[in-house]
PDB file of C-alpha atoms in Angstrom:
ATOM      1  CA  GLU N   1     145.041 124.727  40.732  1.00  0.00           C
ATOM      2  CA  CYS N   2     142.101 123.173  42.618  1.00  0.00           C
ATOM      3  CA  THR N   3     138.830 122.825  40.726  1.00  0.00           C
ATOM      4  CA  PHE N   4     136.775 121.160  43.469  1.00  0.00           C
ATOM      5  CA  THR N   5     134.401 123.394  45.349  1.00  0.00           C
ATOM      6  CA  PRO N   6     132.368 121.651  48.067  1.00  0.00           C
ATOM      7  CA  ARG N   7     128.738 122.601  48.481  1.00  0.00           C
ATOM      8  CA  LEU N   8     127.834 123.089  52.100  1.00  0.00           C
ATOM      9  CA  ASN N   9     124.344 122.563  53.390  1.00  0.00           C
ATOM     10  CA  THR N  10     123.600 125.839  55.107  1.00  0.00           C
ATOM     11  CA  SER N  11     119.861 125.402  55.409  1.00  0.00           C
ATOM     12  CA  GLY N  12     120.237 123.867  58.876  1.00  0.00           C
ATOM     13  CA  THR N  13     118.446 120.663  57.895  1.00  0.00           C
ATOM     14  CA  SER N  14     121.175 118.220  58.795  1.00  0.00           C
ATOM     15  CA  GLY N  15     122.334 116.793  62.088  1.00  0.00           C
ATOM     16  CA  VAL N  16     121.105 118.244  65.349  1.00  0.00           C
ATOM     17  CA  GLU N  17     120.053 121.532  63.785  1.00  0.00           C
ATOM     18  CA  GLY N  18     117.854 119.726  61.274  1.00  0.00           C
ATOM     19  CA  LYS N  19     116.184 117.668  63.977  1.00  0.00           C
ATOM     20  CA  LEU N  20     115.637 120.745  66.113  1.00  0.00           C
ATOM     21  CA  HIS N  21     114.184 122.595  63.128  1.00  0.00           C
ATOM     22  CA  LEU N  22     111.891 119.634  62.390  1.00  0.00           C
ATOM     23  CA  ALA N  23     110.823 119.419  66.039  1.00  0.00           C
ATOM     24  CA  ILE N  24     109.903 123.104  66.077  1.00  0.00           C
ATOM     25  CA  GLN N  25     108.241 123.237  62.657  1.00  0.00           C
ATOM     26  CA  ASN N  26     106.376 119.910  62.780  1.00  0.00           C
ATOM     27  CA  PRO N  27     106.316 118.205  66.219  1.00  0.00           C
ATOM     28  CA  GLU N  28     104.147 115.316  64.986  1.00  0.00           C
ATOM     29  CA  LEU N  29     106.538 114.496  62.155  1.00  0.00           C
ATOM     30  CA  TYR N  30     109.494 114.757  64.543  1.00  0.00           C
ATOM     31  CA  ALA N  31     107.764 112.413  67.018  1.00  0.00           C
ATOM     32  CA  LEU N  32     107.153 109.927  64.196  1.00  0.00           C
ATOM     33  CA  TRP N  33     110.787 110.188  63.077  1.00  0.00           C
ATOM     34  CA  LEU N  34     112.005 109.741  66.652  1.00  0.00           C
ATOM     35  CA  LYS N  35     109.767 106.721  67.220  1.00  0.00           C
ATOM     36  CA  THR N  36     110.953 105.117  63.974  1.00  0.00           C
ATOM     37  CA  HIS N  37     114.590 105.913  64.755  1.00  0.00           C
ATOM     38  CA  GLU N  38     114.343 104.401  68.252  1.00  0.00           C
ATOM     39  CA  ALA N  39     112.596 101.299  66.863  1.00  0.00           C
ATOM     40  CA  GLN N  40     115.405 100.834  64.345  1.00  0.00           C
ATOM     41  CA  LYS N  41     118.043 101.217  67.065  1.00  0.00           C
ATOM     42  CA  GLU N  42     116.209  98.712  69.288  1.00  0.00           C
ATOM     43  CA  ALA N  43     115.947  96.235  66.400  1.00  0.00           C
ATOM     44  CA  GLN N  44     119.685  96.583  65.793  1.00  0.00           C
ATOM     45  CA  ARG N  45     120.416  96.033  69.502  1.00  0.00           C
ATOM     46  CA  LYS N  46     118.206  92.939  69.595  1.00  0.00           C
ATOM     47  CA  ALA N  47     119.804  91.535  66.453  1.00  0.00           C
ATOM     48  CA  ALA N  48     123.280  92.090  67.889  1.00  0.00           C
ATOM     49  CA  THR N  49     122.291  90.471  71.188  1.00  0.00           C
ATOM     50  CA  ALA N  50     120.737  87.495  69.399  1.00  0.00           C
ATOM     51  CA  ALA N  51     123.815  87.073  67.210  1.00  0.00           C
ATOM     52  CA  HIS N  52     126.066  87.199  70.277  1.00  0.00           C
ATOM     53  CA  ALA N  53     123.931  84.642  72.132  1.00  0.00           C
ATOM     54  CA  GLU N  54     123.836  82.367  69.089  1.00  0.00           C
ATOM     55  CA  LYS N  55     127.618  82.554  68.806  1.00  0.00           C
ATOM     56  CA  GLU N  56     128.026  81.677  72.494  1.00  0.00           C
ATOM     57  CA  ASN N  57     125.491  78.840  72.280  1.00  0.00           C
ATOM     58  CA  ALA N  58     127.276  77.393  69.252  1.00  0.00           C
ATOM     59  CA  GLU N  59     130.218  76.698  71.550  1.00  0.00           C
ATOM     60  CA  CYS N  60     128.088  74.761  74.049  1.00  0.00           C
ATOM     61  CA  THR N  61     128.483  70.994  74.102  1.00  0.00           C
ATOM     62  CA  PHE N  62     126.157  70.102  76.984  1.00  0.00           C
ATOM     63  CA  THR N  63     122.829  68.637  75.930  1.00  0.00           C
ATOM     64  CA  PRO N  64     120.560  67.767  78.852  1.00  0.00           C
ATOM     65  CA  ARG N  65     118.483  64.601  78.714  1.00  0.00           C
ATOM     66  CA  LEU N  66     114.943  65.568  79.592  1.00  0.00           C
ATOM     67  CA  ASN N  67     112.392  63.194  81.053  1.00  0.00           C
ATOM     68  CA  THR N  68     109.680  63.310  78.421  1.00  0.00           C
ATOM     69  CA  SER N  69     107.909  60.139  79.489  1.00  0.00           C
ATOM     70  CA  GLY N  70     105.487  62.061  81.711  1.00  0.00           C
ATOM     71  CA  THR N  71     106.128  59.738  84.647  1.00  0.00           C
ATOM     72  CA  SER N  72     107.352  62.326  87.105  1.00  0.00           C
ATOM     73  CA  GLY N  73     105.615  64.943  89.173  1.00  0.00           C
ATOM     74  CA  VAL N  74     101.930  65.625  88.775  1.00  0.00           C
ATOM     75  CA  GLU N  75     101.781  64.051  85.309  1.00  0.00           C
ATOM     76  CA  GLY N  76     103.140  60.780  86.659  1.00  0.00           C
ATOM     77  CA  LYS N  77     100.657  60.717  89.528  1.00  0.00           C
ATOM     78  CA  LEU N  78      97.787  61.518  87.199  1.00  0.00           C
ATOM     79  CA  HIS N  79      98.919  58.804  84.795  1.00  0.00           C
ATOM     80  CA  LEU N  80      99.130  56.318  87.673  1.00  0.00           C
ATOM     81  CA  ALA N  81      95.685  57.332  88.962  1.00  0.00           C
ATOM     82  CA  ILE N  82      94.139  56.785  85.537  1.00  0.00           C
ATOM     83  CA  GLN N  83      95.977  53.578  84.659  1.00  0.00           C
ATOM     84  CA  ASN N  84      95.828  51.872  88.059  1.00  0.00           C
ATOM     85  CA  PRO N  85      93.504  53.532  90.589  1.00  0.00           C
ATOM     86  CA  GLU N  86      94.144  50.874  93.258  1.00  0.00           C
ATOM     87  CA  LEU N  87      97.902  51.330  93.080  1.00  0.00           C
ATOM     88  CA  TYR N  88      97.478  55.120  93.167  1.00  0.00           C
ATOM     89  CA  ALA N  89      95.254  54.830  96.257  1.00  0.00           C
ATOM     90  CA  LEU N  90      97.918  52.701  97.955  1.00  0.00           C
ATOM     91  CA  TRP N  91     100.637  55.195  97.000  1.00  0.00           C
ATOM     92  CA  LEU N  92      98.544  58.100  98.263  1.00  0.00           C
ATOM     93  CA  LYS N  93      97.825  56.353 101.578  1.00  0.00           C
ATOM     94  CA  THR N  94     101.529  55.577 102.057  1.00  0.00           C
ATOM     95  CA  HIS N  95     102.519  59.116 101.079  1.00  0.00           C
ATOM     96  CA  GLU N  96     100.051  60.664 103.534  1.00  0.00           C
ATOM     97  CA  ALA N  97     101.261  58.334 106.307  1.00  0.00           C
ATOM     98  CA  GLN N  98     104.858  59.392 105.644  1.00  0.00           C
ATOM     99  CA  LYS N  99     103.901  63.064 105.745  1.00  0.00           C
ATOM    100  CA  GLU N 100     102.007  62.567 109.012  1.00  0.00           C
ATOM    101  CA  ALA N 101     105.006  60.752 110.527  1.00  0.00           C
ATOM    102  CA  GLN N 102     107.249  63.653 109.482  1.00  0.00           C
ATOM    103  CA  ARG N 103     104.850  66.173 111.044  1.00  0.00           C
ATOM    104  CA  LYS N 104     104.724  64.200 114.301  1.00  0.00           C
ATOM    105  CA  ALA N 105     108.518  63.900 114.422  1.00  0.00           C
ATOM    106  CA  ALA N 106     108.919  67.634 113.814  1.00  0.00           C
ATOM    107  CA  THR N 107     106.334  68.448 116.502  1.00  0.00           C
ATOM    108  CA  ALA N 108     108.041  66.112 118.986  1.00  0.00           C
ATOM    109  CA  ALA N 109     111.458  67.615 118.224  1.00  0.00           C
ATOM    110  CA  HIS N 110     110.062  71.115 118.702  1.00  0.00           C
ATOM    111  CA  ALA N 111     108.416  70.180 122.010  1.00  0.00           C
ATOM    112  CA  GLU N 112     111.603  68.500 123.222  1.00  0.00           C
ATOM    113  CA  LYS N 113     113.623  71.595 122.321  1.00  0.00           C
ATOM    114  CA  GLU N 114     111.226  73.873 124.221  1.00  0.00           C
ATOM    115  CA  ASN N 115     111.256  71.574 127.287  1.00  0.00           C
ATOM    116  CA  ALA N 116     115.058  71.618 127.311  1.00  0.00           C
ATOM    117  CA  GLU N 117     115.071  75.416 127.483  1.00  0.00           C
TER     118      GLU N 117
END
C-alpha cells in the first residue's frame, strides 16, 4: 500500500505559466525578474568563458620578452632628443634625407614606367 501522495502546484505559478501570470499581473516586477535573470545568466557565461580561457592559458609556455627600456619608437626618439639634442638633430636630418631619396626614387620609377608605356 502506497502512503505517499504528491502535492501538485495547480496555482499556475511555476514554470512558463508562472512567468506569464507574473508578466500579466505585474509587468514591472516581471521586467525586474527578467533583467535579474538575464544578468545572472550573463555572469555565468562570463565566468565559464574566463575559466575556459584561464585553463587554455595555463597550458601556454611562450613568454614574450618585451622591450621595456623605452628606446624604441616615439619614446626612444623623445629620449634621444632630450638626452642629446645634437645627436637627435643629426638623426633627424639623416632620416629626412633618406625619406627624400626614397620619394625621388619612387617618382623616377613611376615616370620611367609611364614613359615605357
